[in-house]
Short mmCIF file of C-alpha atoms in Angstrom, two decimals:
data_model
loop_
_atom_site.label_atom_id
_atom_site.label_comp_id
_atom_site.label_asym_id
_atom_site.label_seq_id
_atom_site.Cartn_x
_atom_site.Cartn_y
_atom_site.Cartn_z
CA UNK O 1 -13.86 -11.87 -21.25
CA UNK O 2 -9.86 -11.92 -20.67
CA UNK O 3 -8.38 -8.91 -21.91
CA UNK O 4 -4.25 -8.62 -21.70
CA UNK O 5 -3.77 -5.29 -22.22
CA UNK O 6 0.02 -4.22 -22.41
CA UNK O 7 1.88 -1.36 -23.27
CA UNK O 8 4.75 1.15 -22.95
CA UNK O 9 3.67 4.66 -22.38
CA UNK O 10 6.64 7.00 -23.40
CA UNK O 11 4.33 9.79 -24.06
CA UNK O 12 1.81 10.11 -20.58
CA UNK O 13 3.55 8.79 -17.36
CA UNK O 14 -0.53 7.85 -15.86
CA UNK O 15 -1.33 5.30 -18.84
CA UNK O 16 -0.96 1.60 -17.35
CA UNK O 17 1.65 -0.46 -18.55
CA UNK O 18 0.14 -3.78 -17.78
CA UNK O 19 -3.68 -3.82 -17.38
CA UNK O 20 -6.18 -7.03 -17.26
CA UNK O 21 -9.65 -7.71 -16.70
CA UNK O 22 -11.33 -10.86 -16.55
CA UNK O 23 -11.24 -14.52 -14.79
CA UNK O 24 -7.83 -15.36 -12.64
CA UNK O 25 -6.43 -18.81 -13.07
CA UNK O 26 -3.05 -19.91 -12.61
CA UNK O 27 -1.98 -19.00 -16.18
CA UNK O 28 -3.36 -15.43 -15.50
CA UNK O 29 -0.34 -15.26 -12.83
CA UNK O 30 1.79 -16.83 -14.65
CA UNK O 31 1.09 -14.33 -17.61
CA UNK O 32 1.19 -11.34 -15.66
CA UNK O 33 4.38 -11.95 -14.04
CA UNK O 34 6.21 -12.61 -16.91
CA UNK O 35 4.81 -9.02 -18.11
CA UNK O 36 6.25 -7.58 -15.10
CA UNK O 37 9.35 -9.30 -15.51
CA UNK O 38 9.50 -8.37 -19.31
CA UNK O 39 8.87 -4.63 -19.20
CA UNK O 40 10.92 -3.83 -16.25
CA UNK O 41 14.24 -5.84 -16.97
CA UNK O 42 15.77 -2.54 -16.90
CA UNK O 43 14.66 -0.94 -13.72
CA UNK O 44 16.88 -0.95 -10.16
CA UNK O 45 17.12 -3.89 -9.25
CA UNK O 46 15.31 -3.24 -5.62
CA UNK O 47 12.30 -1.94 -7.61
CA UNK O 48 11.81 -4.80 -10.05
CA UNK O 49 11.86 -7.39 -6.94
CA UNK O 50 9.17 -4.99 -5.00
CA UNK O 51 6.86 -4.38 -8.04
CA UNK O 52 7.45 -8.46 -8.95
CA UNK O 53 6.92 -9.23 -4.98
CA UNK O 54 3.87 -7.30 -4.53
CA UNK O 55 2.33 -8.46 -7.92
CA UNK O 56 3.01 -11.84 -7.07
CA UNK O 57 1.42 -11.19 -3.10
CA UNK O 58 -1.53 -9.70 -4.90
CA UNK O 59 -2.36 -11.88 -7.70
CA UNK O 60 -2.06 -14.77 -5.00
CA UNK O 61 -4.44 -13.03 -2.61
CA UNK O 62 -7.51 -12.23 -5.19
CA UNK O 63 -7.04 -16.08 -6.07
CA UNK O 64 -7.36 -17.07 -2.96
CA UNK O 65 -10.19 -14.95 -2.00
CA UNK O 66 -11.87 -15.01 -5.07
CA UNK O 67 -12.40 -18.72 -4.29
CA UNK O 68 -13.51 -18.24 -0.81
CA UNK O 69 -15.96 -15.46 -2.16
CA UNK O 70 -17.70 -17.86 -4.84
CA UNK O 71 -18.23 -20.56 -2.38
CA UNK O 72 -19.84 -18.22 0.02
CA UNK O 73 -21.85 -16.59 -2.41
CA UNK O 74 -22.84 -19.17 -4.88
CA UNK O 75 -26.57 -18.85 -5.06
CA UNK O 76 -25.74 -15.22 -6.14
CA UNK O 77 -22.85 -15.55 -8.34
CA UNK O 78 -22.82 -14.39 -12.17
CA UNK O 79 -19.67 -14.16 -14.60
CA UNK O 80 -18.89 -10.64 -13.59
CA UNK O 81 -18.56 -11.89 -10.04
CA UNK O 82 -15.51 -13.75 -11.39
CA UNK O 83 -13.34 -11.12 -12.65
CA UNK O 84 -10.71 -9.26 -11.69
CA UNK O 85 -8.66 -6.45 -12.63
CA UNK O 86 -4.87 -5.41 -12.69
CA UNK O 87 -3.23 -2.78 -13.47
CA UNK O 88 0.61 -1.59 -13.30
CA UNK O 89 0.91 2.13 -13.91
CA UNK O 90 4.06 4.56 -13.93
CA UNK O 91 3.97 7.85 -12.07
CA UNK O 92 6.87 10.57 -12.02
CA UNK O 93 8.41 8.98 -8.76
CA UNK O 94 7.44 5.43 -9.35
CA UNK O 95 5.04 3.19 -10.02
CA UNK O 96 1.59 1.76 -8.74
CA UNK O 97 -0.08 -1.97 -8.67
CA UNK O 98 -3.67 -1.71 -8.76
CA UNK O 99 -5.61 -5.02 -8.51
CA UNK O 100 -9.63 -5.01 -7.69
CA UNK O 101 -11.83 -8.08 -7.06
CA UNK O 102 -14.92 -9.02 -5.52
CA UNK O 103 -15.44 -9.61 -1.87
CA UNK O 104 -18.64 -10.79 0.71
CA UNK O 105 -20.10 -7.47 1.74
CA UNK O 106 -19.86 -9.27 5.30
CA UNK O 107 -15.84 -8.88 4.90
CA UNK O 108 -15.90 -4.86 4.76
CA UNK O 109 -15.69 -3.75 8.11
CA UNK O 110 -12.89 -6.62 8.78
CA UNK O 111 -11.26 -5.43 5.93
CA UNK O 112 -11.21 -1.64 6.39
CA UNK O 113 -9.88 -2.35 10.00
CA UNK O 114 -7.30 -4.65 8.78
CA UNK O 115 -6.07 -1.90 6.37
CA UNK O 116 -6.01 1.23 9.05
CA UNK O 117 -3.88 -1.25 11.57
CA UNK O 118 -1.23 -1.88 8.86
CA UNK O 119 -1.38 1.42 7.18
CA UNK O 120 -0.97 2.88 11.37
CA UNK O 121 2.38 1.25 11.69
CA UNK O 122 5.74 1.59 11.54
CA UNK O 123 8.13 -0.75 9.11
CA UNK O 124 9.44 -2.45 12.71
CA UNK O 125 6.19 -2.58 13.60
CA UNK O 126 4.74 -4.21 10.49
CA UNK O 127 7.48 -6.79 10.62
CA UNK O 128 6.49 -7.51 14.05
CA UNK O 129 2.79 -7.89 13.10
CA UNK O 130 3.63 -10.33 10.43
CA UNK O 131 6.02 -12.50 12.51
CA UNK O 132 2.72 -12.48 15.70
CA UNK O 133 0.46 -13.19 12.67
CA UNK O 134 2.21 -16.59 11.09
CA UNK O 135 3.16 -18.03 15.09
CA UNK O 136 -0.99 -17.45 15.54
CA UNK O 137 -1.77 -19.23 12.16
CA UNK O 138 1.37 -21.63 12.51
CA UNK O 139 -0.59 -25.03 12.63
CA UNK O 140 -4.39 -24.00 12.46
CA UNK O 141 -6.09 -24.59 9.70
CA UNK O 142 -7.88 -20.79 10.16
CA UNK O 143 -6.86 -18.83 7.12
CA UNK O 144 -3.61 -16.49 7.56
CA UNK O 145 -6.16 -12.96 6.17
CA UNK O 146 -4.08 -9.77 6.54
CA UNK O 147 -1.21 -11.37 5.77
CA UNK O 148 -0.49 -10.43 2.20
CA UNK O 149 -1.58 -6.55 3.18
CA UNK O 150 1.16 -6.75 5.56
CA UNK O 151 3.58 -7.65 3.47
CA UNK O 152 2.43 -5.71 0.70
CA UNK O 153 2.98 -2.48 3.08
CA UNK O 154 6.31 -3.78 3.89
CA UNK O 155 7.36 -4.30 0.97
CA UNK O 156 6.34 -1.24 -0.44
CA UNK O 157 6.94 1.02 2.60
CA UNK O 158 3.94 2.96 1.64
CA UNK O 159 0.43 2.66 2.92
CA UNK O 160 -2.38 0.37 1.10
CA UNK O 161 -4.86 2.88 -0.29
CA UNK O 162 -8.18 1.40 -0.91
CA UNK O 163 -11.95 1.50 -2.05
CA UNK O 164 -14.98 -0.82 -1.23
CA UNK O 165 -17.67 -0.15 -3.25
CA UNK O 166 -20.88 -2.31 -2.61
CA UNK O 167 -22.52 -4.25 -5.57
CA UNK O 168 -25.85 -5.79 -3.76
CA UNK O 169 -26.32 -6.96 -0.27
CA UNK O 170 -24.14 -9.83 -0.20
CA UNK O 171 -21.05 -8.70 -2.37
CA UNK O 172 -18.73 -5.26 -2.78
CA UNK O 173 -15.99 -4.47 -5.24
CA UNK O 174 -12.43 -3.96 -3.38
CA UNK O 175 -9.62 -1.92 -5.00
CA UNK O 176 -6.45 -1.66 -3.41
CA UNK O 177 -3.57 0.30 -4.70
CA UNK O 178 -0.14 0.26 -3.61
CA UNK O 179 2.41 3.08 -4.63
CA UNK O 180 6.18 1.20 -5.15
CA UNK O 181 8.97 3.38 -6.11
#
């Protein structure tokens, strides 16, 4: 079931502002971008571009892993093991992307020690990290995985908080949040 869930929260600053659950496709992005670019038309200009940025990093990682996950795990796949979820939220001192999809429970440890080497660094060395990671990738067909968390964290300039939770033997639920503000 897709389920665009949008709305302006003048009353509670923890309500989301744009939330979805369901199946990603292209006109899922396409959707939820213009929703970010909608409700924050009128926020600094270096915050729109982060929360748009990040969104856009985010929404293009799930859909690239979500694929990877349903050809590895076809024999166990069901329609939950296709959805998603996204949420925007505002806080007092900014605001937070949440986005949660499935993964191979094989992926965790990689995953988890991904995370704790970007959230370790500096902003020089992040950028460093993400310049070393695209001249290793430059050419090889292996996939470029850590690359969106790094530039999610720079970006942001916060650390990725996250939780796995495991669903069977072969799949977990990932939820990343990132705090921009």
């Amino acid at each position: 079931m897709n389920r665009f869930n949008t709305s302006i929260s003048l009353i509670t600053n923890l309500k989301p502002i744009i939330s979805f659950q369901g199946a990603l496709s292209s006109e899922v992005i396409n959707r939820l971008l213009q929703q970010i670019e909608y409700y924050f038309e009128d926020e600094k200009v270096i915050v729109r571009k982060r929360l748009f940025h990040i969104a856009t990093e985010c929404l293009q990682n799930v859909y690239h892993h979500s694929n990877a996950f349903k050809q590895g795990n076809k024999s166990e796949l069901n329609s939950i093991d296709q959805e998603f979820t996204f949420e925007v939220t505002m806080l007092e001192d900014g605001y937070v992307i949440e986005v949660g999809n499935y993964i191979m429970t094989n992926q965790v440890e990689g995953i988890k020690a991904k995370i704790s080497e970007i959230n370790s660094a500096s902003l020089p060395e992040l950028r460093q990290m993400y310049i070393n990671q695209l001249i290793n990738k430059r050419g090889k067909s292996a996939n470029t995985a850590g690359l969106g968390f790094i530039e999610m964290a720079k970006r942001s300039k916060n650390r990725l908080e996250y939780v796995i939770s495991p669903i069977n033997s072969s799949s977990s639920f990932l939820r990343l949040r990132i705090k921009v503000n």
